[in-house]
Short mmCIF file of C-alpha atoms and ligand atoms in Angstrom, two decimals:
data_model
loop_
_atom_site.label_atom_id
_atom_site.label_comp_id
_atom_site.label_asym_id
_atom_site.label_seq_id
_atom_site.Cartn_x
_atom_site.Cartn_y
_atom_site.Cartn_z
CA UNK A 30 -28.79 72.52 -22.42
CA UNK A 31 -25.75 70.70 -21.03
CA UNK A 32 -22.50 71.13 -22.91
CA UNK A 33 -22.36 67.33 -22.94
CA UNK A 34 -25.43 66.74 -25.09
CA UNK A 35 -25.66 66.44 -28.87
CA UNK A 36 -25.90 69.81 -30.66
CA UNK A 37 -29.25 70.79 -32.20
CA UNK A 38 -27.43 71.95 -35.34
CA UNK A 39 -23.87 71.38 -36.58
CA UNK A 40 -21.35 73.87 -35.22
CA UNK A 41 -19.85 76.02 -37.98
CA UNK A 42 -16.13 76.63 -38.13
CA UNK A 43 -14.07 78.84 -40.39
CA UNK A 44 -10.45 78.77 -41.53
CA UNK A 45 -7.90 81.27 -40.22
CA UNK A 46 -5.59 82.96 -42.72
CA UNK A 47 -3.34 85.94 -41.99
CA UNK A 48 -5.17 86.71 -38.75
CA UNK A 49 -8.65 86.67 -40.32
CA UNK A 50 -11.46 84.11 -40.18
CA UNK A 51 -12.49 83.05 -43.66
CA UNK A 52 -14.54 80.60 -45.70
CA UNK A 53 -13.23 78.79 -48.78
CA UNK A 54 -13.11 80.96 -51.92
CA UNK A 55 -15.39 78.36 -53.54
CA UNK A 56 -17.87 78.53 -50.64
CA UNK A 57 -17.74 74.72 -50.35
CA UNK A 58 -17.97 73.07 -46.94
CA UNK A 59 -17.45 69.66 -45.30
CA UNK A 60 -19.95 68.28 -42.76
CA UNK A 61 -18.86 65.83 -40.07
CA UNK A 62 -21.27 63.35 -38.48
CA UNK A 63 -20.52 62.03 -35.00
CA UNK A 64 -19.43 58.41 -35.53
CA UNK A 65 -20.96 57.48 -32.18
CA UNK A 66 -24.39 58.99 -32.89
CA UNK A 67 -24.77 59.46 -36.64
CA UNK A 68 -25.85 63.10 -36.39
CA UNK A 69 -24.17 66.09 -38.07
CA UNK A 70 -22.03 67.89 -35.50
CA UNK A 71 -19.77 70.28 -37.39
CA UNK A 72 -19.01 71.96 -40.69
CA UNK A 73 -15.90 73.74 -41.98
CA UNK A 74 -14.69 75.05 -45.34
CA UNK A 75 -13.44 72.72 -48.06
CA UNK A 76 -10.47 74.79 -49.16
CA UNK A 77 -9.00 74.78 -52.64
CA UNK A 78 -5.53 75.47 -53.95
CA UNK A 79 -6.07 79.27 -53.99
CA UNK A 80 -7.01 79.34 -50.27
CA UNK A 81 -3.95 77.23 -49.48
CA UNK A 82 -1.62 79.49 -51.47
CA UNK A 83 -2.99 82.51 -49.58
CA UNK A 84 -2.21 80.83 -46.25
CA UNK A 85 1.29 79.84 -47.39
CA UNK A 86 2.00 83.42 -48.56
CA UNK A 87 0.81 84.78 -45.19
CA UNK A 88 3.06 82.40 -43.26
CA UNK A 89 6.01 83.24 -45.52
CA UNK A 90 5.49 86.97 -45.04
CA UNK A 91 5.05 86.59 -41.29
CA UNK A 92 8.31 84.65 -41.09
CA UNK A 93 10.36 86.93 -43.37
CA UNK A 94 9.04 90.28 -42.16
CA UNK A 95 7.15 89.78 -38.96
CA UNK A 96 8.28 90.11 -35.39
CA UNK A 97 7.80 86.44 -34.41
CA UNK A 98 11.08 84.90 -35.60
CA UNK A 99 13.11 87.92 -34.57
CA UNK A 100 11.77 88.52 -31.05
CA UNK A 101 13.51 87.16 -27.98
CA UNK A 102 12.56 83.62 -26.97
CA UNK A 103 11.42 84.94 -23.58
CA UNK A 104 8.74 87.02 -25.30
CA UNK A 105 7.61 84.08 -27.45
CA UNK A 106 7.46 81.98 -24.29
CA UNK A 107 5.16 84.50 -22.60
CA UNK A 108 2.69 84.27 -25.49
CA UNK A 109 2.83 80.45 -25.51
CA UNK A 110 2.19 80.28 -21.75
CA UNK A 111 -0.90 82.43 -22.35
CA UNK A 112 -2.05 80.02 -25.08
CA UNK A 113 -1.67 77.15 -22.59
CA UNK A 114 -3.78 78.99 -20.00
CA UNK A 115 -6.51 79.67 -22.57
CA UNK A 116 -6.58 76.03 -23.69
CA UNK A 117 -6.93 75.03 -20.03
CA UNK A 118 -9.83 77.44 -19.52
CA UNK A 119 -11.59 76.02 -22.60
CA UNK A 120 -10.73 72.34 -22.04
CA UNK A 121 -14.33 71.19 -21.51
CA UNK A 122 -15.60 72.78 -24.72
CA UNK A 123 -12.60 71.64 -26.78
CA UNK A 124 -12.98 68.13 -25.34
CA UNK A 125 -16.66 68.03 -26.25
CA UNK A 126 -15.91 68.97 -29.88
CA UNK A 127 -13.13 66.38 -30.01
CA UNK A 128 -15.46 63.72 -28.56
CA UNK A 129 -18.23 64.38 -31.09
CA UNK A 130 -15.96 64.52 -34.14
CA UNK A 131 -13.72 61.55 -33.33
CA UNK A 132 -16.11 59.28 -31.40
CA UNK A 133 -13.70 58.95 -28.47
CA UNK A 134 -15.07 58.87 -24.88
CA UNK A 135 -15.75 62.30 -23.40
CA UNK A 136 -13.49 61.90 -20.34
CA UNK A 137 -10.63 60.75 -22.53
CA UNK A 138 -11.22 63.67 -24.92
CA UNK A 139 -11.14 66.26 -22.13
CA UNK A 140 -8.10 64.48 -20.65
CA UNK A 141 -6.26 64.81 -23.96
CA UNK A 142 -6.93 68.57 -24.03
CA UNK A 143 -5.59 68.89 -20.48
CA UNK A 144 -2.56 66.81 -21.49
CA UNK A 145 -2.02 69.17 -24.41
CA UNK A 146 -1.90 72.14 -21.99
CA UNK A 147 1.12 70.55 -20.35
CA UNK A 148 2.85 70.20 -23.73
CA UNK A 149 2.26 73.88 -24.58
CA UNK A 150 3.78 74.83 -21.20
CA UNK A 151 6.81 72.60 -21.72
CA UNK A 152 7.41 74.01 -25.22
CA UNK A 153 7.03 77.58 -23.93
CA UNK A 154 9.82 76.95 -21.42
CA UNK A 155 11.89 75.10 -24.01
CA UNK A 156 11.89 78.20 -26.26
CA UNK A 157 14.55 79.65 -23.98
CA UNK A 158 16.84 76.60 -24.22
CA UNK A 159 17.40 76.97 -27.97
CA UNK A 160 21.14 77.64 -27.99
CA UNK A 161 24.10 77.13 -30.28
CA UNK A 162 27.72 76.35 -29.51
CA UNK A 163 31.05 78.18 -29.60
CA UNK A 164 34.35 76.42 -30.47
CA UNK A 165 37.16 78.25 -28.77
CA UNK A 166 39.52 75.29 -29.21
CA UNK A 167 40.36 75.56 -32.91
CA UNK A 168 43.61 77.47 -32.48
CA UNK A 169 44.53 81.16 -32.17
CA UNK A 170 43.27 82.08 -35.59
CA UNK A 171 39.71 80.75 -35.60
CA UNK A 172 36.73 81.16 -33.34
CA UNK A 173 33.84 79.04 -34.61
CA UNK A 174 30.16 79.28 -33.73
CA UNK A 175 27.21 77.07 -34.42
CA UNK A 176 24.03 79.12 -34.56
CA UNK A 177 20.57 77.63 -34.23
CA UNK A 178 17.98 79.59 -36.15
CA UNK A 179 14.28 79.06 -36.75
CA UNK A 180 13.82 76.92 -39.82
CA UNK A 181 11.16 79.03 -41.55
CA UNK A 182 7.63 78.19 -42.68
CA UNK A 183 6.45 74.77 -41.48
CA UNK A 184 3.47 72.90 -42.90
CA UNK A 185 1.70 70.75 -40.29
CA UNK A 186 -0.51 67.94 -41.58
CA UNK A 187 -2.36 66.02 -38.87
CA UNK A 188 -4.53 62.86 -38.67
CA UNK A 189 -8.02 62.27 -37.25
CA UNK A 190 -7.25 60.03 -34.29
CA UNK A 191 -5.83 62.63 -31.83
CA UNK A 192 -6.49 65.94 -33.61
CA UNK A 193 -5.67 68.38 -30.82
CA UNK A 194 -3.08 66.32 -28.95
CA UNK A 195 -0.99 65.56 -32.03
CA UNK A 196 -1.17 69.19 -33.15
CA UNK A 197 0.04 70.12 -29.67
CA UNK A 198 3.00 67.75 -29.93
CA UNK A 199 4.19 69.80 -32.92
CA UNK A 200 2.81 73.36 -33.13
CA UNK A 201 4.07 74.81 -29.80
CA UNK A 202 7.60 73.57 -30.58
CA UNK A 203 7.38 75.09 -34.06
CA UNK A 204 6.30 78.40 -32.54
CA UNK A 205 8.83 78.20 -29.71
CA UNK A 206 11.59 77.83 -32.30
CA UNK A 207 10.38 81.03 -34.00
CA UNK A 208 8.86 79.44 -37.10
CA UNK A 209 5.51 80.22 -38.69
CA UNK A 210 3.00 77.56 -39.74
CA UNK A 211 0.32 76.46 -42.16
CA UNK A 212 -1.77 73.79 -40.47
CA UNK A 213 -3.98 71.30 -42.30
CA UNK A 214 -6.05 69.18 -39.93
CA UNK A 215 -7.69 65.94 -41.06
CA UNK A 216 -10.75 66.70 -43.17
CA UNK A 217 -13.06 64.81 -40.79
CA UNK A 218 -11.88 66.27 -37.46
CA UNK A 219 -10.92 69.94 -37.95
CA UNK A 220 -13.03 71.55 -35.20
CA UNK A 221 -10.55 71.85 -32.34
CA UNK A 222 -7.76 73.04 -34.67
CA UNK A 223 -10.10 75.80 -35.89
CA UNK A 224 -11.00 76.65 -32.28
CA UNK A 225 -7.34 76.97 -31.35
CA UNK A 226 -7.02 79.95 -33.75
CA UNK A 227 -9.22 82.13 -31.53
CA UNK A 228 -7.07 81.25 -28.52
CA UNK A 229 -3.85 82.02 -30.40
CA UNK A 230 -5.26 85.40 -31.42
CA UNK A 231 -6.36 86.16 -27.84
CA UNK A 232 -2.92 85.20 -26.51
CA UNK A 233 -1.19 87.62 -28.88
CA UNK A 234 0.20 85.38 -31.64
CA UNK A 235 0.66 87.87 -34.51
CA UNK A 236 -1.34 87.60 -37.75
CA UNK A 237 0.11 85.17 -40.29
CA UNK A 238 2.16 83.21 -37.74
CA UNK A 239 -0.37 80.35 -37.62
CA UNK A 240 -2.75 79.76 -40.52
CA UNK A 241 -5.30 76.95 -40.59
CA UNK A 242 -6.63 75.59 -43.89
CA UNK A 243 -9.30 72.88 -43.79
CA UNK A 244 -9.92 70.47 -46.63
CA UNK A 245 -8.74 67.39 -48.44
CA UNK A 246 -5.25 65.93 -48.17
CA UNK A 247 -4.94 65.51 -51.92
CA UNK A 248 -5.67 69.24 -52.45
CA UNK A 249 -4.60 71.28 -49.40
CA UNK A 250 -2.00 68.85 -48.05
CA UNK A 251 -0.48 68.25 -51.47
CA UNK A 252 -0.27 72.03 -52.16
CA UNK A 253 1.65 72.48 -48.89
CA UNK A 254 4.00 69.63 -49.80
CA UNK A 255 4.56 71.04 -53.30
CA UNK A 256 5.12 74.67 -52.32
CA UNK A 257 8.66 76.05 -52.56
CA UNK A 258 7.66 78.77 -50.05
CA UNK A 259 7.34 76.13 -47.31
CA UNK A 260 10.65 75.05 -45.74
CA UNK A 261 9.53 71.93 -43.90
CA UNK A 262 6.43 69.78 -43.60
CA UNK A 263 5.55 67.68 -40.57
CA UNK A 264 3.20 64.89 -41.64
CA UNK A 265 1.48 62.66 -39.11
CA UNK A 266 -0.54 60.00 -40.83
CA UNK A 267 -0.36 56.71 -42.66
CA UNK A 268 2.81 55.38 -44.24
CA UNK A 269 1.09 55.81 -47.64
CA UNK A 270 0.82 59.56 -47.01
CA UNK A 271 4.45 59.53 -45.85
CA UNK A 272 5.42 58.12 -49.26
CA UNK A 273 3.52 60.99 -50.95
CA UNK A 274 5.46 63.50 -48.86
CA UNK A 275 8.77 61.91 -49.84
CA UNK A 276 7.75 61.96 -53.53
CA UNK A 277 6.95 65.68 -53.27
CA UNK A 278 10.21 66.36 -51.47
CA UNK A 279 12.12 64.60 -54.24
CA UNK A 280 11.19 67.57 -56.43
CA UNK A 281 11.93 70.38 -53.98
CA UNK A 282 14.25 68.88 -51.28
CA UNK A 283 11.98 70.08 -48.51
CA UNK A 284 12.79 68.91 -44.97
CA UNK A 285 10.24 66.37 -43.73
CA UNK A 286 9.18 65.23 -40.30
CA UNK A 287 7.20 62.00 -40.68
CA UNK A 288 5.25 60.32 -37.88
CA UNK A 289 3.63 57.32 -39.54
CA UNK A 290 2.09 53.95 -38.83
CA UNK A 291 3.01 51.13 -36.47
CA UNK A 292 2.50 47.40 -35.80
CA UNK A 293 3.59 47.49 -32.23
CA UNK A 294 4.45 44.42 -30.14
CA UNK A 295 3.80 43.65 -26.48
CA UNK A 296 6.46 41.15 -25.40
CA UNK A 297 5.32 39.23 -22.30
CA UNK A 298 7.94 37.07 -20.56
CA UNK A 299 6.91 34.20 -18.27
CA UNK A 300 8.46 35.98 -15.26
CA UNK A 301 6.22 39.08 -15.67
CA UNK A 302 3.44 40.02 -13.28
CA UNK A 303 0.81 38.48 -15.55
CA UNK A 304 -2.15 40.34 -14.03
CA UNK A 305 -0.50 43.72 -14.60
CA UNK A 306 0.59 42.67 -18.07
CA UNK A 307 -2.94 41.50 -18.97
CA UNK A 308 -4.35 44.84 -17.89
CA UNK A 309 -1.65 46.76 -19.81
CA UNK A 310 -2.03 44.71 -23.00
CA UNK A 311 -5.84 45.14 -22.88
CA UNK A 312 -5.45 48.89 -22.41
CA UNK A 313 -2.82 49.16 -25.16
CA UNK A 314 -4.90 47.35 -27.77
CA UNK A 315 -8.29 48.89 -26.98
CA UNK A 316 -7.43 52.49 -26.06
CA UNK A 317 -9.03 54.91 -28.57
CA UNK A 318 -10.72 51.86 -30.13
CA UNK A 319 -7.29 50.70 -31.29
CA UNK A 320 -7.00 53.80 -33.48
CA UNK A 321 -3.73 54.74 -31.86
CA UNK A 322 -0.44 54.73 -33.76
CA UNK A 323 1.52 53.46 -30.72
CA UNK A 324 -1.14 50.99 -29.49
CA UNK A 325 0.01 47.38 -29.22
CA UNK A 326 -1.51 45.14 -31.88
CA UNK A 327 0.75 42.07 -31.58
CA UNK A 328 1.13 39.97 -28.43
CA UNK A 329 4.43 38.08 -28.34
CA UNK A 330 4.08 35.84 -25.28
CA UNK A 331 6.34 33.14 -23.78
CA UNK A 332 4.83 29.78 -24.67
CA UNK A 333 4.95 28.37 -21.11
CA UNK A 334 2.44 31.04 -19.93
CA UNK A 335 0.59 31.67 -23.21
CA UNK A 336 -2.58 29.76 -22.22
CA UNK A 337 -2.92 31.21 -18.74
CA UNK A 338 -2.06 34.71 -19.95
CA UNK A 339 -4.58 34.54 -22.79
CA UNK A 340 -7.26 33.56 -20.28
CA UNK A 341 -6.43 36.50 -18.00
CA UNK A 342 -6.38 38.86 -20.99
CA UNK A 343 -9.76 37.68 -22.30
CA UNK A 344 -11.28 38.10 -18.82
CA UNK A 345 -10.00 41.70 -18.67
CA UNK A 346 -11.18 42.53 -22.20
CA UNK A 347 -14.67 41.16 -21.48
CA UNK A 348 -15.05 43.91 -18.86
CA UNK A 349 -14.09 46.85 -21.14
CA UNK A 350 -17.04 49.25 -21.40
CA UNK A 351 -17.61 49.99 -25.11
CA UNK A 352 -20.35 52.44 -25.99
CA UNK A 353 -21.74 55.98 -26.20
CA UNK A 354 -18.82 58.45 -26.27
CA UNK A 355 -20.90 60.93 -24.25
CA UNK A 356 -21.33 58.49 -21.34
CA UNK A 357 -18.69 59.15 -18.68
CA UNK A 358 -18.49 55.44 -17.89
CA UNK A 359 -17.43 54.57 -21.46
CA UNK A 360 -13.84 53.37 -21.90
CA UNK A 361 -13.90 52.68 -25.65
CA UNK A 362 -15.97 54.74 -28.07
CA UNK A 363 -16.78 54.55 -31.76
CA UNK A 364 -14.69 53.73 -34.78
CA UNK A 365 -13.83 56.73 -36.94
CA UNK A 366 -16.50 56.02 -39.58
CA UNK A 367 -18.54 53.22 -41.12
CA UNK A 368 -15.99 52.47 -43.86
CA UNK A 369 -13.20 52.15 -41.33
CA UNK A 370 -15.32 49.87 -39.14
CA UNK A 371 -15.91 47.53 -42.08
CA UNK A 372 -12.21 47.57 -42.95
CA UNK A 373 -11.33 46.47 -39.40
CA UNK A 374 -14.01 43.72 -39.44
CA UNK A 375 -12.70 42.51 -42.81
CA UNK A 376 -9.20 42.05 -41.33
CA UNK A 377 -10.71 39.85 -38.59
CA UNK A 378 -12.70 37.79 -41.12
CA UNK A 379 -9.69 37.34 -43.37
CA UNK A 380 -7.56 36.24 -40.40
CA UNK A 381 -10.16 33.65 -39.43
CA UNK A 382 -10.33 32.37 -43.03
CA UNK A 383 -6.54 31.97 -42.88
CA UNK A 384 -6.87 29.75 -39.78
CA UNK A 385 -6.83 32.15 -36.81
CA UNK A 386 -8.98 31.39 -33.74
CA UNK A 387 -11.10 34.13 -32.15
CA UNK A 388 -10.29 34.22 -28.42
CA UNK A 389 -12.73 37.04 -27.69
CA UNK A 390 -14.75 39.64 -29.59
CA UNK A 391 -14.67 39.19 -33.34
CA UNK A 392 -17.48 41.41 -34.56
CA UNK A 393 -19.50 44.60 -34.41
CA UNK A 394 -21.09 45.79 -31.18
CA UNK A 395 -24.80 45.85 -32.04
CA UNK A 396 -26.15 49.33 -31.29
CA UNK A 397 -28.98 51.43 -32.72
CA UNK A 398 -26.55 54.06 -33.94
CA UNK A 399 -22.82 54.49 -34.43
CA UNK A 400 -19.93 52.25 -35.42
CA UNK A 401 -18.50 50.10 -32.65
CA UNK A 402 -16.18 47.07 -32.84
CA UNK A 403 -15.71 44.51 -30.05
CA UNK A 404 -12.14 44.41 -28.72
CA UNK A 405 -10.88 41.27 -30.44
CA UNK A 406 -8.04 38.83 -29.73
CA UNK A 407 -6.95 36.13 -32.18
CA UNK A 408 -4.61 33.19 -31.62
CA UNK A 409 -3.11 30.59 -34.01
CA UNK A 410 -2.32 33.42 -36.40
CA UNK A 411 -0.29 32.18 -39.38
CA UNK A 412 2.96 34.02 -40.06
CA UNK A 413 2.06 35.81 -43.31
CA UNK A 414 -1.43 36.89 -42.17
CA UNK A 415 -2.12 40.63 -42.64
CA UNK A 416 -3.23 40.59 -38.96
CA UNK A 417 0.46 40.35 -38.09
CA UNK A 418 1.89 42.64 -40.77
CA UNK A 419 -0.52 45.50 -41.49
CA UNK A 420 -1.62 48.39 -39.33
CA UNK A 421 -5.31 47.55 -38.79
CA UNK A 422 -6.07 50.62 -36.66
CA UNK A 423 -8.80 48.92 -34.68
CA UNK A 424 -9.09 47.07 -31.33
CA UNK A 425 -7.55 43.88 -32.71
CA UNK A 426 -4.67 41.90 -31.18
CA UNK A 427 -2.89 38.91 -32.75
CA UNK A 428 -1.01 36.40 -30.53
CA UNK A 429 2.35 34.80 -31.39
CA UNK A 430 4.10 32.50 -28.85
CA UNK A 431 7.90 32.33 -28.36
CA UNK A 432 10.35 30.01 -26.60
CA UNK A 433 13.59 31.97 -26.19
CA UNK A 434 14.63 35.61 -25.66
CA UNK A 435 16.23 35.69 -29.12
CA UNK A 436 13.05 34.40 -30.73
CA UNK A 437 10.95 37.00 -28.91
CA UNK A 438 13.10 39.85 -30.20
CA UNK A 439 13.18 38.43 -33.73
CA UNK A 440 9.35 38.24 -33.81
CA UNK A 441 8.98 41.71 -32.30
CA UNK A 442 11.33 43.17 -34.92
CA UNK A 443 9.78 41.25 -37.82
CA UNK A 444 7.89 44.27 -39.16
CA UNK A 445 8.40 47.04 -41.66
CA UNK A 446 7.37 49.41 -38.84
CA UNK A 447 9.33 50.50 -35.75
CA UNK A 448 7.14 52.86 -33.77
CA UNK A 449 6.74 51.48 -30.23
CA UNK A 450 7.07 48.32 -28.14
CA UNK A 451 6.13 47.25 -24.61
CA UNK A 452 8.13 44.73 -22.58
CA UNK A 453 6.55 42.96 -19.61
CA UNK A 454 9.08 41.23 -17.33
CA UNK A 455 10.51 41.17 -13.79
CA UNK A 456 13.92 40.08 -15.07
CA UNK A 457 16.25 43.07 -15.18
CA UNK A 458 18.42 41.55 -17.87
CA UNK A 459 15.47 40.79 -20.13
CA UNK A 460 14.20 44.33 -19.66
CA UNK A 461 17.49 46.08 -20.35
CA UNK A 462 18.52 43.81 -23.23
CA UNK A 463 15.12 44.23 -24.87
CA UNK A 464 15.18 48.02 -24.62
CA UNK A 465 18.45 47.89 -26.57
CA UNK A 466 17.48 45.20 -29.07
CA UNK A 467 13.96 46.28 -30.02
CA UNK A 468 13.71 48.41 -33.13
CA UNK A 469 11.27 51.12 -32.05
CA UNK A 470 11.31 54.83 -31.33
CA UNK A 471 9.53 54.31 -28.01
CA UNK A 472 9.91 51.38 -25.62
CA UNK A 473 7.89 50.85 -22.46
CA UNK A 474 8.86 48.45 -19.66
CA UNK A 475 6.04 47.13 -17.45
CA UNK A 476 3.75 49.86 -18.77
CA UNK A 477 2.40 51.05 -22.09
CA UNK A 478 1.31 54.32 -23.76
CA UNK A 479 2.99 56.48 -21.11
CA UNK A 480 4.25 59.80 -22.37
CA UNK A 481 5.28 63.28 -21.36
CA UNK A 482 6.43 66.39 -23.20
CA UNK A 483 9.97 65.95 -21.84
CA UNK A 484 10.59 62.85 -23.94
CA UNK A 485 10.93 62.80 -27.74
CA UNK A 486 8.68 60.68 -29.92
CA UNK A 487 9.07 59.28 -33.39
CA UNK A 488 9.62 56.09 -35.28
CA UNK A 489 12.29 53.86 -36.79
CA UNK A 490 12.07 52.05 -40.15
CA UNK A 491 8.86 52.88 -42.07
CA UNK A 492 7.28 54.48 -39.00
CA UNK A 493 8.89 57.79 -39.78
CA UNK A 494 11.68 60.32 -39.80
CA UNK A 495 12.64 62.86 -37.15
CA UNK A 496 11.49 63.41 -33.59
CA UNK A 497 8.83 65.59 -31.99
CA UNK A 498 8.53 66.80 -28.38
CA UNK A 499 11.26 67.00 -25.77
CA UNK A 500 14.21 69.25 -26.48
CA UNK A 501 14.69 67.27 -29.71
CA UNK A 502 11.25 68.56 -30.68
CA UNK A 503 12.39 72.16 -30.73
CA UNK A 504 15.69 71.35 -32.47
CA UNK A 505 13.67 69.65 -35.19
CA UNK A 506 12.32 73.05 -36.29
CA UNK A 507 15.66 74.83 -36.33
CA UNK A 508 18.42 75.17 -38.88
CA UNK A 509 22.04 74.84 -37.78
CA UNK A 510 24.42 77.40 -39.27
CA UNK A 511 28.19 77.23 -38.91
CA UNK A 512 30.29 80.40 -38.65
CA UNK A 513 34.13 80.61 -38.75
CA UNK A 514 35.63 83.93 -37.64
CA UNK A 515 39.29 84.72 -38.41
CA UNK A 516 40.94 86.57 -35.49
CA UNK A 517 44.42 86.99 -37.05
CA UNK A 518 45.92 88.99 -39.95
CA UNK A 519 45.25 87.05 -43.13
CA UNK A 520 48.12 84.98 -44.56
CA UNK A 521 47.67 85.74 -48.23
CA UNK A 522 47.17 82.90 -50.69
CA UNK A 523 48.36 85.10 -53.60
CA UNK A 524 51.68 86.92 -52.95
P1 LIG B 840 -3.87 59.75 -43.45
O1 LIG B 840 -2.47 59.47 -43.91
O2 LIG B 840 -4.98 59.30 -44.28
O3 LIG B 840 -4.09 61.33 -43.26
C1 LIG B 840 -3.23 62.09 -42.43
C2 LIG B 840 -3.25 63.53 -42.93
O4 LIG B 840 -2.60 63.55 -44.21
C3 LIG B 840 -4.66 64.09 -43.14
O5 LIG B 840 -4.69 65.45 -42.77
C4 LIG B 840 -4.83 63.93 -44.65
O6 LIG B 840 -5.76 64.85 -45.19
C5 LIG B 840 -3.43 64.22 -45.13
N1 LIG B 840 -3.16 63.75 -46.50
C6 LIG B 840 -3.70 62.69 -47.14
N2 LIG B 840 -3.21 62.62 -48.41
C7 LIG B 840 -2.33 63.64 -48.55
C8 LIG B 840 -1.50 64.10 -49.61
N3 LIG B 840 -1.49 63.52 -50.81
N4 LIG B 840 -0.72 65.15 -49.39
C9 LIG B 840 -0.68 65.76 -48.19
N5 LIG B 840 -1.48 65.41 -47.15
C10 LIG B 840 -2.28 64.34 -47.34
O7 LIG B 840 -3.94 59.20 -41.96
P2 LIG B 840 -5.22 59.16 -41.02
O8 LIG B 840 -6.08 58.05 -41.52
O9 LIG B 840 -5.77 60.51 -40.84
O10 LIG B 840 -4.54 58.74 -39.62
C11 LIG B 840 -4.25 57.45 -39.29
C12 LIG B 840 -2.78 57.14 -39.59
O11 LIG B 840 -1.97 58.09 -38.90
C13 LIG B 840 -2.34 55.79 -39.08
O12 LIG B 840 -1.51 55.20 -40.02
C14 LIG B 840 -1.55 56.13 -37.81
O13 LIG B 840 -0.61 55.18 -37.43
C15 LIG B 840 -0.93 57.40 -38.19
N6 LIG B 840 -0.54 58.15 -37.00
C16 LIG B 840 0.78 58.21 -36.68
C17 LIG B 840 1.16 58.88 -35.52
C18 LIG B 840 2.61 58.94 -35.09
O14 LIG B 840 2.94 59.77 -34.23
N7 LIG B 840 3.48 58.13 -35.64
C19 LIG B 840 0.20 59.48 -34.72
C20 LIG B 840 -1.15 59.38 -35.10
C21 LIG B 840 -1.49 58.72 -36.25
#
């Protein structure tokens, strides 16, 4: 049977605690159905608080006693390069699991795994750049040093939309820094995170350094947030979950890395190459069925070209191939689950009731199985409409026209979020001014959704705190310690 066909029975995964594969103490499991096909494809344990505490204790012990934090960065790098090679060798199988659990197209899923390999390699190299500073300019008496040390035990809580890629934007940097980890993948898409454990073990990551606990956010995730044995938690998810993390940290002053939601604008100036921009805006709104934190969901377009641009955009969107995630021709797969599909459709209906006009799409794609939404564009969207304010997390784009540069920036920044923005223009001044003026952690000019492990990612405003990836991504998981050394006889304070 081809690796790219539906499994006859759901694949069974276990958790990984202190170097051992394990089920939940309660014996409970979670079953995931493929959202593109409606068949059960995977099961994993539904952990409780006791399983989570065991994983936290293992990570704590591995950090405090184990070799990982204390070994030279060159040796950690060697292990991480081996992990990258193993992920590469298993990319097809990992991609297949990701495709079935998330509903994303198979070629995209495999592509994300291959992209993750590159991140693991970058982080492995970056391990050796983790350096402090020496201050030899503070006078004869004092030599000062700033040491960078691994932060400790890091909890990693990840979402369902890019399970392996998002984990790979955090975990290799955490390990490169010398930290240990307790990972909690999203309860609906835990397969590839569980599979990574075998590769970590094969590559020589010592027991207890990475522990994976599968289960509910309110149980496993909350226990990680509440634990005083965990030094930092990286949460990637909705802004609502970010608020929960901040509430937990109010009690224990835990460091938080938060990568949260977005309501990202595409700003299209009249001088842009409108064909390129139409293609980019269509890609940005429909990629991963719009279930992409940095995907563009607002189109801020100069009024003089709004009509012609909307026509070009609709023509592009009409040609997007939505369908079976296992078909290599598919560009947009399924929504995450039935409930989420209905939530997205309800946003469209509500927008229409509030006066918006459907330019294209507007409903469900009728199929025999699975949950698919037509890429949808709406114009005449009134200012207060949730379509313009809330993260819909579906292939839905709302259009707002502008007349001046200042108005464009004001509309783009009129959001509680500040995750990403894309500027489409051939005017150098527009491009450079906008990159300065836009409130977003990532800005693209004449492109969208480009990335690379060299460059940090993160959000402004309610889109998050901290940065992952790049050299900033390794610093994020370190603690800075200041040392002052007296080099002269002490001048006594008490005679
Ligand atoms: P979610 O917030 O529902 O869940 C994210 C993770 O948090 C899951 O593992 C979940 O189990 C866990 N969780 C839920 N409640 C928790 C609690 N009380 N304590 C601890 N953990 C808890 O998000 P989702 O629906 O899985 O993902 C979609 C969201 O993620 C969107 O808002 C999207 O924008 C965001 N996202 C952000 C980025 C980024 O880099 N900024 C990337 C991807 C996704």
